[in-house]
Short mmCIF file of C-alpha atoms in Angstrom, two decimals:
data_model
loop_
_atom_site.label_atom_id
_atom_site.label_comp_id
_atom_site.label_asym_id
_atom_site.label_seq_id
_atom_site.Cartn_x
_atom_site.Cartn_y
_atom_site.Cartn_z
CA UNK N 1 -90.79 -33.20 11.78
CA UNK N 2 -92.67 -33.92 8.55
CA UNK N 3 -95.44 -31.57 9.69
CA UNK N 4 -92.96 -28.73 10.13
CA UNK N 5 -91.45 -29.32 6.68
CA UNK N 6 -94.90 -29.42 5.07
CA UNK N 7 -95.91 -26.21 6.83
CA UNK N 8 -92.69 -24.52 5.71
CA UNK N 9 -93.22 -25.54 2.07
CA UNK N 10 -96.87 -24.48 2.18
CA UNK N 11 -95.97 -21.13 3.75
CA UNK N 12 -93.35 -20.50 1.07
CA UNK N 13 -95.82 -21.44 -1.67
CA UNK N 14 -98.56 -19.23 -0.21
CA UNK N 15 -96.09 -16.36 0.11
CA UNK N 16 -95.05 -16.76 -3.49
CA UNK N 17 -98.71 -16.80 -4.64
CA UNK N 18 -99.55 -13.71 -2.58
CA UNK N 19 -96.63 -11.81 -4.04
CA UNK N 20 -97.76 -12.83 -7.52
CA UNK N 21 -101.35 -11.71 -6.79
CA UNK N 22 -100.19 -8.38 -5.39
CA UNK N 23 -98.09 -7.89 -8.51
CA UNK N 24 -101.10 -8.71 -10.71
CA UNK N 25 -103.39 -6.29 -8.86
CA UNK N 26 -101.05 -3.32 -8.53
CA UNK N 27 -99.06 -3.51 -11.77
CA UNK N 28 -99.74 -3.70 -15.44
CA UNK N 29 -99.99 -7.16 -16.98
CA UNK N 30 -96.49 -6.97 -18.44
CA UNK N 31 -95.00 -5.73 -15.15
CA UNK N 32 -96.82 -8.44 -13.18
CA UNK N 33 -95.51 -11.18 -15.48
CA UNK N 34 -92.01 -9.74 -15.25
CA UNK N 35 -92.16 -9.57 -11.44
CA UNK N 36 -93.44 -13.16 -11.23
CA UNK N 37 -90.66 -14.38 -13.52
CA UNK N 38 -88.06 -12.53 -11.42
CA UNK N 39 -89.45 -14.15 -8.25
CA UNK N 40 -89.30 -17.59 -9.89
CA UNK N 41 -85.73 -17.05 -11.12
CA UNK N 42 -84.72 -15.74 -7.67
CA UNK N 43 -86.21 -18.80 -5.94
CA UNK N 44 -84.47 -21.16 -8.40
CA UNK N 45 -81.16 -19.36 -7.82
CA UNK N 46 -81.52 -19.66 -4.05
CA UNK N 47 -82.21 -23.39 -4.35
CA UNK N 48 -79.35 -23.88 -6.82
CA UNK N 49 -76.92 -22.37 -4.30
CA UNK N 50 -78.37 -24.60 -1.57
CA UNK N 51 -80.00 -21.66 0.20
CA UNK N 52 -76.64 -19.94 0.68
CA UNK N 53 -78.25 -16.50 0.94
CA UNK N 54 -80.24 -17.77 3.95
CA UNK N 55 -77.67 -20.18 5.35
CA UNK N 56 -74.89 -17.57 5.50
CA UNK N 57 -77.05 -14.56 6.29
CA UNK N 58 -75.50 -11.99 8.60
CA UNK N 59 -78.54 -12.09 10.91
CA UNK N 60 -78.27 -14.94 13.41
CA UNK N 61 -82.04 -15.55 13.61
CA UNK N 62 -82.18 -16.13 9.85
CA UNK N 63 -79.37 -18.71 10.08
CA UNK N 64 -81.10 -20.38 13.04
CA UNK N 65 -84.35 -20.55 11.09
CA UNK N 66 -82.53 -22.23 8.20
CA UNK N 67 -80.82 -24.69 10.56
CA UNK N 68 -84.14 -25.74 12.06
CA UNK N 69 -85.77 -26.21 8.66
CA UNK N 70 -82.70 -28.15 7.46
CA UNK N 71 -83.04 -30.59 10.39
CA UNK N 72 -86.74 -31.18 9.67
CA UNK N 73 -85.95 -31.64 5.98
CA UNK N 74 -83.14 -34.10 6.80
CA UNK N 75 -85.53 -36.15 8.96
CA UNK N 76 -88.10 -36.17 6.16
CA UNK N 77 -85.50 -37.33 3.61
CA UNK N 78 -84.27 -40.07 5.93
CA UNK N 79 -87.81 -41.33 6.58
CA UNK N 80 -88.49 -41.38 2.84
CA UNK N 81 -85.25 -43.25 2.02
CA UNK N 82 -85.74 -45.77 4.85
CA UNK N 83 -89.28 -46.68 3.75
CA UNK N 84 -87.93 -47.74 0.36
CA UNK N 85 -85.39 -50.21 1.79
CA UNK N 86 -86.10 -53.96 1.93
CA UNK N 87 -86.60 -55.56 5.34
CA UNK N 88 -83.52 -57.52 6.55
CA UNK N 89 -83.86 -61.30 6.24
CA UNK N 90 -84.23 -63.17 9.52
CA UNK N 91 -81.08 -65.19 10.27
CA UNK N 92 -81.34 -65.61 14.04
CA UNK N 93 -81.01 -69.39 13.87
CA UNK N 94 -78.03 -70.56 15.93
CA UNK N 95 -75.65 -73.32 14.90
CA UNK N 96 -76.68 -76.67 16.47
CA UNK N 97 -74.11 -77.59 19.09
CA UNK N 98 -72.56 -74.12 18.89
CA UNK N 99 -73.05 -73.37 22.58
CA UNK N 100 -71.28 -76.57 23.70
CA UNK N 101 -68.46 -75.90 21.23
CA UNK N 102 -67.92 -72.41 22.69
CA UNK N 103 -67.97 -73.86 26.20
CA UNK N 104 -65.02 -76.11 25.29
CA UNK N 105 -63.02 -73.30 23.68
CA UNK N 106 -63.59 -70.90 26.57
CA UNK N 107 -62.87 -73.54 29.22
CA UNK N 108 -59.38 -74.09 27.81
CA UNK N 109 -58.74 -70.53 26.63
CA UNK N 110 -57.83 -67.21 28.23
CA UNK N 111 -60.18 -65.28 30.50
CA UNK N 112 -61.26 -62.26 28.41
CA UNK N 113 -64.27 -60.01 27.94
CA UNK N 114 -65.28 -62.15 24.95
CA UNK N 115 -66.84 -64.60 27.40
CA UNK N 116 -69.82 -62.26 27.73
CA UNK N 117 -73.19 -63.92 27.10
CA UNK N 118 -74.15 -61.31 24.51
CA UNK N 119 -70.97 -61.98 22.53
CA UNK N 120 -71.52 -65.74 22.66
CA UNK N 121 -75.08 -65.44 21.34
CA UNK N 122 -73.87 -63.36 18.40
CA UNK N 123 -71.13 -65.87 17.54
CA UNK N 124 -73.53 -68.83 17.69
CA UNK N 125 -75.76 -67.18 15.10
CA UNK N 126 -72.94 -65.94 12.85
CA UNK N 127 -71.35 -69.41 12.87
CA UNK N 128 -74.47 -70.76 11.20
CA UNK N 129 -74.29 -68.05 8.51
CA UNK N 130 -70.61 -68.79 7.82
CA UNK N 131 -71.04 -72.58 7.68
CA UNK N 132 -73.83 -72.12 5.12
CA UNK N 133 -71.54 -69.96 2.96
CA UNK N 134 -68.75 -72.54 3.16
CA UNK N 135 -71.21 -75.21 1.99
CA UNK N 136 -72.16 -72.98 -0.97
CA UNK N 137 -68.52 -72.51 -1.95
CA UNK N 138 -67.96 -76.28 -1.83
CA UNK N 139 -70.89 -76.82 -4.18
CA UNK N 140 -69.16 -74.55 -6.69
CA UNK N 141 -66.31 -77.07 -6.88
CA UNK N 142 -63.57 -74.94 -5.28
CA UNK N 143 -61.54 -75.50 -2.12
CA UNK N 144 -63.02 -73.40 0.71
CA UNK N 145 -61.02 -71.25 3.12
CA UNK N 146 -62.31 -68.88 5.80
CA UNK N 147 -60.57 -65.51 6.11
CA UNK N 148 -61.45 -63.61 9.30
CA UNK N 149 -60.54 -59.95 8.76
CA UNK N 150 -59.76 -58.09 11.97
CA UNK N 151 -59.71 -61.34 13.92
CA UNK N 152 -58.38 -59.79 17.14
CA UNK N 153 -58.43 -62.34 19.93
CA UNK N 154 -60.04 -64.72 17.41
CA UNK N 155 -62.79 -66.37 19.44
CA UNK N 156 -65.07 -66.12 16.39
CA UNK N 157 -62.29 -67.41 14.13
CA UNK N 158 -61.57 -70.39 16.36
CA UNK N 159 -65.28 -71.16 16.78
CA UNK N 160 -65.72 -71.33 13.01
CA UNK N 161 -62.62 -73.55 12.68
CA UNK N 162 -63.99 -76.01 15.23
CA UNK N 163 -67.54 -75.84 13.86
CA UNK N 164 -66.15 -76.99 10.50
CA UNK N 165 -64.40 -79.92 12.30
CA UNK N 166 -61.00 -78.46 11.33
CA UNK N 167 -61.67 -79.66 7.77
CA UNK N 168 -61.51 -76.16 6.28
CA UNK N 169 -58.42 -73.91 6.37
CA UNK N 170 -58.82 -70.75 8.43
CA UNK N 171 -56.77 -67.53 8.39
CA UNK N 172 -56.97 -65.08 11.30
CA UNK N 173 -55.94 -61.76 9.72
CA UNK N 174 -55.21 -58.80 11.97
CA UNK N 175 -53.07 -55.70 11.52
CA UNK N 176 -52.13 -55.55 15.20
CA UNK N 177 -48.84 -57.11 16.21
CA UNK N 178 -49.12 -59.25 19.36
CA UNK N 179 -47.56 -57.81 22.48
CA UNK N 180 -44.66 -59.65 24.06
CA UNK N 181 -45.51 -62.11 26.81
CA UNK N 182 -43.41 -59.99 29.16
CA UNK N 183 -45.77 -57.03 28.61
CA UNK N 184 -47.91 -56.27 31.67
CA UNK N 185 -51.17 -56.99 29.81
CA UNK N 186 -49.80 -59.50 27.32
CA UNK N 187 -51.89 -60.71 24.41
CA UNK N 188 -54.28 -63.59 24.92
CA UNK N 189 -55.65 -65.27 21.81
CA UNK N 190 -58.04 -68.18 21.27
CA UNK N 191 -55.89 -69.64 18.50
CA UNK N 192 -55.51 -73.44 18.84
CA UNK N 193 -52.42 -74.49 20.78
CA UNK N 194 -51.75 -77.36 18.38
CA UNK N 195 -52.98 -78.48 14.97
CA UNK N 196 -52.67 -82.12 13.90
CA UNK N 197 -51.29 -83.18 10.52
CA UNK N 198 -54.74 -84.49 9.64
CA UNK N 199 -56.29 -81.05 10.33
CA UNK N 200 -56.49 -78.29 7.77
CA UNK N 201 -54.19 -75.33 8.60
CA UNK N 202 -55.07 -72.57 11.03
CA UNK N 203 -52.88 -69.53 10.32
CA UNK N 204 -52.53 -66.15 12.02
CA UNK N 205 -51.37 -63.45 9.61
CA UNK N 206 -50.29 -59.98 10.72
CA UNK N 207 -51.20 -57.63 7.89
CA UNK N 208 -53.62 -54.91 6.81
CA UNK N 209 -56.20 -56.24 4.35
CA UNK N 210 -55.88 -53.04 2.31
CA UNK N 211 -52.16 -53.56 1.64
CA UNK N 212 -51.54 -57.27 1.24
CA UNK N 213 -48.11 -58.34 -0.05
CA UNK N 214 -47.79 -61.33 -2.37
CA UNK N 215 -46.22 -63.49 0.34
CA UNK N 216 -49.18 -62.75 2.63
CA UNK N 217 -51.49 -64.42 0.14
CA UNK N 218 -49.63 -67.73 0.49
CA UNK N 219 -52.20 -69.41 2.79
CA UNK N 220 -55.01 -68.40 0.39
CA UNK N 221 -53.55 -69.82 -2.82
CA UNK N 222 -55.43 -73.10 -2.61
CA UNK N 223 -58.73 -71.22 -2.52
CA UNK N 224 -58.38 -69.22 -5.73
CA UNK N 225 -61.36 -68.62 -8.04
CA UNK N 226 -63.87 -67.87 -5.33
CA UNK N 227 -62.96 -70.34 -2.60
CA UNK N 228 -62.36 -67.77 0.15
CA UNK N 229 -65.19 -66.89 2.52
CA UNK N 230 -64.37 -63.50 4.08
CA UNK N 231 -65.90 -62.89 7.50
CA UNK N 232 -65.85 -60.12 10.10
CA UNK N 233 -67.48 -59.66 13.48
CA UNK N 234 -67.93 -56.09 14.66
CA UNK N 235 -65.15 -54.69 12.54
CA UNK N 236 -65.14 -51.11 13.75
CA UNK N 237 -66.21 -48.03 11.76
CA UNK N 238 -64.44 -47.52 8.45
CA UNK N 239 -62.51 -50.81 8.73
CA UNK N 240 -65.56 -52.57 7.28
CA UNK N 241 -65.52 -50.26 4.24
CA UNK N 242 -61.77 -50.69 3.79
CA UNK N 243 -62.28 -54.47 3.78
CA UNK N 244 -65.17 -54.33 1.30
CA UNK N 245 -63.14 -52.17 -1.09
CA UNK N 246 -60.10 -54.48 -0.75
CA UNK N 247 -62.15 -57.60 -1.50
CA UNK N 248 -63.52 -56.05 -4.70
CA UNK N 249 -60.15 -55.33 -6.32
CA UNK N 250 -56.86 -57.10 -7.02
CA UNK N 251 -55.45 -59.25 -5.62
CA UNK N 252 -58.31 -60.46 -3.37
CA UNK N 253 -61.09 -60.28 -5.95
CA UNK N 254 -59.72 -63.48 -7.50
CA UNK N 255 -59.98 -65.33 -4.17
CA UNK N 256 -63.19 -64.21 -2.47
CA UNK N 257 -66.40 -66.05 -3.36
CA UNK N 258 -68.58 -65.14 -0.38
CA UNK N 259 -68.74 -62.73 2.57
CA UNK N 260 -70.34 -62.43 5.99
CA UNK N 261 -69.76 -58.96 7.48
CA UNK N 262 -71.19 -57.94 10.86
CA UNK N 263 -70.26 -54.22 11.16
CA UNK N 264 -70.31 -52.00 14.24
CA UNK N 265 -69.43 -48.51 15.51
CA UNK N 266 -70.97 -46.70 12.55
CA UNK N 267 -70.69 -43.43 14.50
CA UNK N 268 -66.88 -43.64 14.15
CA UNK N 269 -67.07 -43.87 10.36
CA UNK N 270 -65.66 -40.89 8.43
CA UNK N 271 -67.02 -39.73 5.11
CA UNK N 272 -63.67 -40.26 3.36
CA UNK N 273 -63.68 -43.91 4.53
CA UNK N 274 -67.21 -44.83 3.42
CA UNK N 275 -67.27 -47.02 0.32
CA UNK N 276 -70.38 -45.64 -1.40
CA UNK N 277 -70.87 -41.89 -1.00
CA UNK N 278 -72.27 -41.82 -4.54
CA UNK N 279 -75.25 -43.88 -3.32
CA UNK N 280 -76.00 -41.39 -0.53
CA UNK N 281 -75.69 -38.52 -3.01
CA UNK N 282 -78.10 -40.25 -5.40
CA UNK N 283 -80.85 -40.18 -2.76
CA UNK N 284 -80.28 -36.57 -1.79
CA UNK N 285 -77.70 -36.73 1.03
CA UNK N 286 -74.11 -35.55 1.46
CA UNK N 287 -74.22 -32.66 -1.01
CA UNK N 288 -71.48 -30.20 -0.10
CA UNK N 289 -71.92 -26.45 0.23
CA UNK N 290 -69.90 -23.41 1.24
CA UNK N 291 -70.29 -22.60 4.93
CA UNK N 292 -70.48 -19.30 6.79
CA UNK N 293 -66.68 -18.99 6.98
CA UNK N 294 -66.08 -20.01 3.38
CA UNK N 295 -65.16 -23.67 3.96
CA UNK N 296 -66.67 -26.68 2.18
CA UNK N 297 -69.18 -28.46 4.42
CA UNK N 298 -71.32 -31.59 4.40
CA UNK N 299 -73.57 -31.56 7.43
CA UNK N 300 -75.43 -34.74 6.46
CA UNK N 301 -72.68 -37.27 7.20
CA UNK N 302 -71.93 -35.55 10.52
CA UNK N 303 -75.63 -35.73 11.34
CA UNK N 304 -75.68 -39.45 10.49
CA UNK N 305 -72.88 -40.04 13.02
CA UNK N 306 -74.54 -37.95 15.72
CA UNK N 307 -77.90 -39.69 15.35
CA UNK N 308 -76.34 -43.17 15.33
CA UNK N 309 -74.42 -42.33 18.48
CA UNK N 310 -77.65 -41.22 20.17
CA UNK N 311 -79.40 -44.43 19.05
CA UNK N 312 -76.85 -46.53 20.95
CA UNK N 313 -77.98 -45.13 24.32
CA UNK N 314 -81.03 -46.39 26.20
CA UNK N 315 -81.33 -42.91 27.70
CA UNK N 316 -79.26 -39.75 27.79
CA UNK N 317 -77.79 -38.11 30.87
CA UNK N 318 -78.37 -34.46 31.51
CA UNK N 319 -74.91 -33.42 30.31
CA UNK N 320 -74.98 -35.41 27.05
CA UNK N 321 -75.76 -33.46 23.89
CA UNK N 322 -77.19 -30.66 26.03
CA UNK N 323 -76.53 -28.14 23.24
CA UNK N 324 -77.86 -30.35 20.47
CA UNK N 325 -80.39 -28.60 18.25
CA UNK N 326 -81.52 -32.01 16.96
CA UNK N 327 -82.59 -33.12 20.43
CA UNK N 328 -84.17 -29.75 21.13
CA UNK N 329 -86.34 -30.00 18.02
CA UNK N 330 -87.00 -33.74 17.69
CA UNK N 331 -86.58 -35.23 21.16
CA UNK N 332 -84.55 -38.28 22.16
CA UNK N 333 -86.99 -40.97 21.02
CA UNK N 334 -87.30 -39.52 17.52
CA UNK N 335 -83.54 -38.91 17.24
CA UNK N 336 -82.88 -42.55 18.25
CA UNK N 337 -85.32 -43.78 15.63
CA UNK N 338 -83.58 -41.70 12.96
CA UNK N 339 -80.22 -43.04 14.17
CA UNK N 340 -81.33 -46.63 13.56
CA UNK N 341 -82.60 -45.64 10.13
CA UNK N 342 -79.28 -43.92 9.34
CA UNK N 343 -77.38 -47.06 10.29
CA UNK N 344 -79.61 -49.11 7.98
CA UNK N 345 -79.00 -46.64 5.16
CA UNK N 346 -75.21 -46.96 5.51
CA UNK N 347 -75.52 -50.75 5.28
CA UNK N 348 -77.60 -50.37 2.12
CA UNK N 349 -74.79 -48.38 0.51
CA UNK N 350 -72.31 -51.14 1.36
CA UNK N 351 -74.63 -53.78 -0.08
CA UNK N 352 -75.01 -51.83 -3.31
CA UNK N 353 -71.25 -51.42 -3.58
CA UNK N 354 -70.87 -55.20 -3.43
CA UNK N 355 -73.68 -55.64 -5.95
CA UNK N 356 -71.95 -53.22 -8.31
CA UNK N 357 -68.82 -55.40 -8.06
CA UNK N 358 -70.35 -58.73 -8.99
CA UNK N 359 -71.94 -59.99 -5.76
CA UNK N 360 -75.46 -61.03 -4.86
CA UNK N 361 -75.72 -59.24 -1.51
CA UNK N 362 -78.43 -58.69 1.07
CA UNK N 363 -78.87 -57.79 4.74
CA UNK N 364 -79.79 -60.18 7.55
CA UNK N 365 -80.80 -59.71 11.17
CA UNK N 366 -78.63 -62.25 12.94
CA UNK N 367 -79.69 -61.64 16.54
CA UNK N 368 -82.25 -59.69 18.54
CA UNK N 369 -81.70 -55.98 19.12
CA UNK N 370 -81.80 -56.61 22.89
CA UNK N 371 -78.48 -58.48 22.53
CA UNK N 372 -76.77 -55.77 20.48
CA UNK N 373 -77.91 -52.73 18.53
CA UNK N 374 -75.45 -53.74 15.82
CA UNK N 375 -77.48 -56.84 14.96
CA UNK N 376 -77.33 -56.64 11.15
CA UNK N 377 -74.92 -58.53 8.89
CA UNK N 378 -74.18 -58.34 5.17
CA UNK N 379 -74.28 -61.67 3.34
CA UNK N 380 -72.80 -61.75 -0.18
CA UNK N 381 -72.09 -64.42 -2.77
CA UNK N 382 -70.13 -63.77 -5.95
CA UNK N 383 -72.17 -64.26 -9.11
CA UNK N 384 -71.06 -67.10 -11.36
#
């Protein structure tokens, strides 16, 4: 891809030089200078309009040529941006005794898909990350509380509660209302059946983190001034961004002192949901332009999603993406590589958003990629 971009740039440069030489040989000095200036102004105008004269040309082969060059240029930009990113910190250490703890919870809990070995291995590692953050919050002299956003069936939430010996309050926050027991599928949670008076509270709250009412914050009040450790495990698509934005503004910004976010499903993320488009724009992505039919377009974010989706597959079937120009030009292996790089770039934007809002934030690799492709987590601590 880089070779094609380089050849395109060189060809354009050579063409420009040849036109300038022809002008110098066949015209007077003044005419040659004027022609060269006109060519330079024309090229600058084309670039300023994001190649609109080529991109929306009435000849299909011209538009196709532009599309191919745009894909190669996108790949070059993504390679360049990825090379500048720091390597994620290794955090694959699992919590000692975490496996036995999960065995006990699962033995007495419902039979759900969360029993999968891959899910257990992820939880064991993330538990260690969360327990370390809770210890940090304690050292700051505030009462810790763990807030699991998008808790769902709450196996991760419950595992953290037990790993902390029920000595730290835990809130399982989820916007979904439980189904009635009479429903054919029901709702099976891993919430503890009983909590002793000597235990710290375990609370399930039904609410959307983006729109918390004052009464919803009741369980968090003891952990003001940075005592809350916000956690997520595979919070899907734009839900991670919605949570990050919510934690960085009132009322939650007064509670949250640390975060552990393990995102997933980046291919489902929409541009209007992403928390840091300005970061992507600053490195040359997501600049809008007017399309062939007059509408405003941003092909970059769509391309991010498509590449990330491809990167999730070990191989593609014949019918998948069979009309994809990206696959036609780059091949599946290269497209998958770019998809992993795109996912890393989106995480970098989230990290920088947190940094801009008073957190020390960085990325960790919490499990091997063979367990899950979504093996990166954002760790953040509020600056004091």
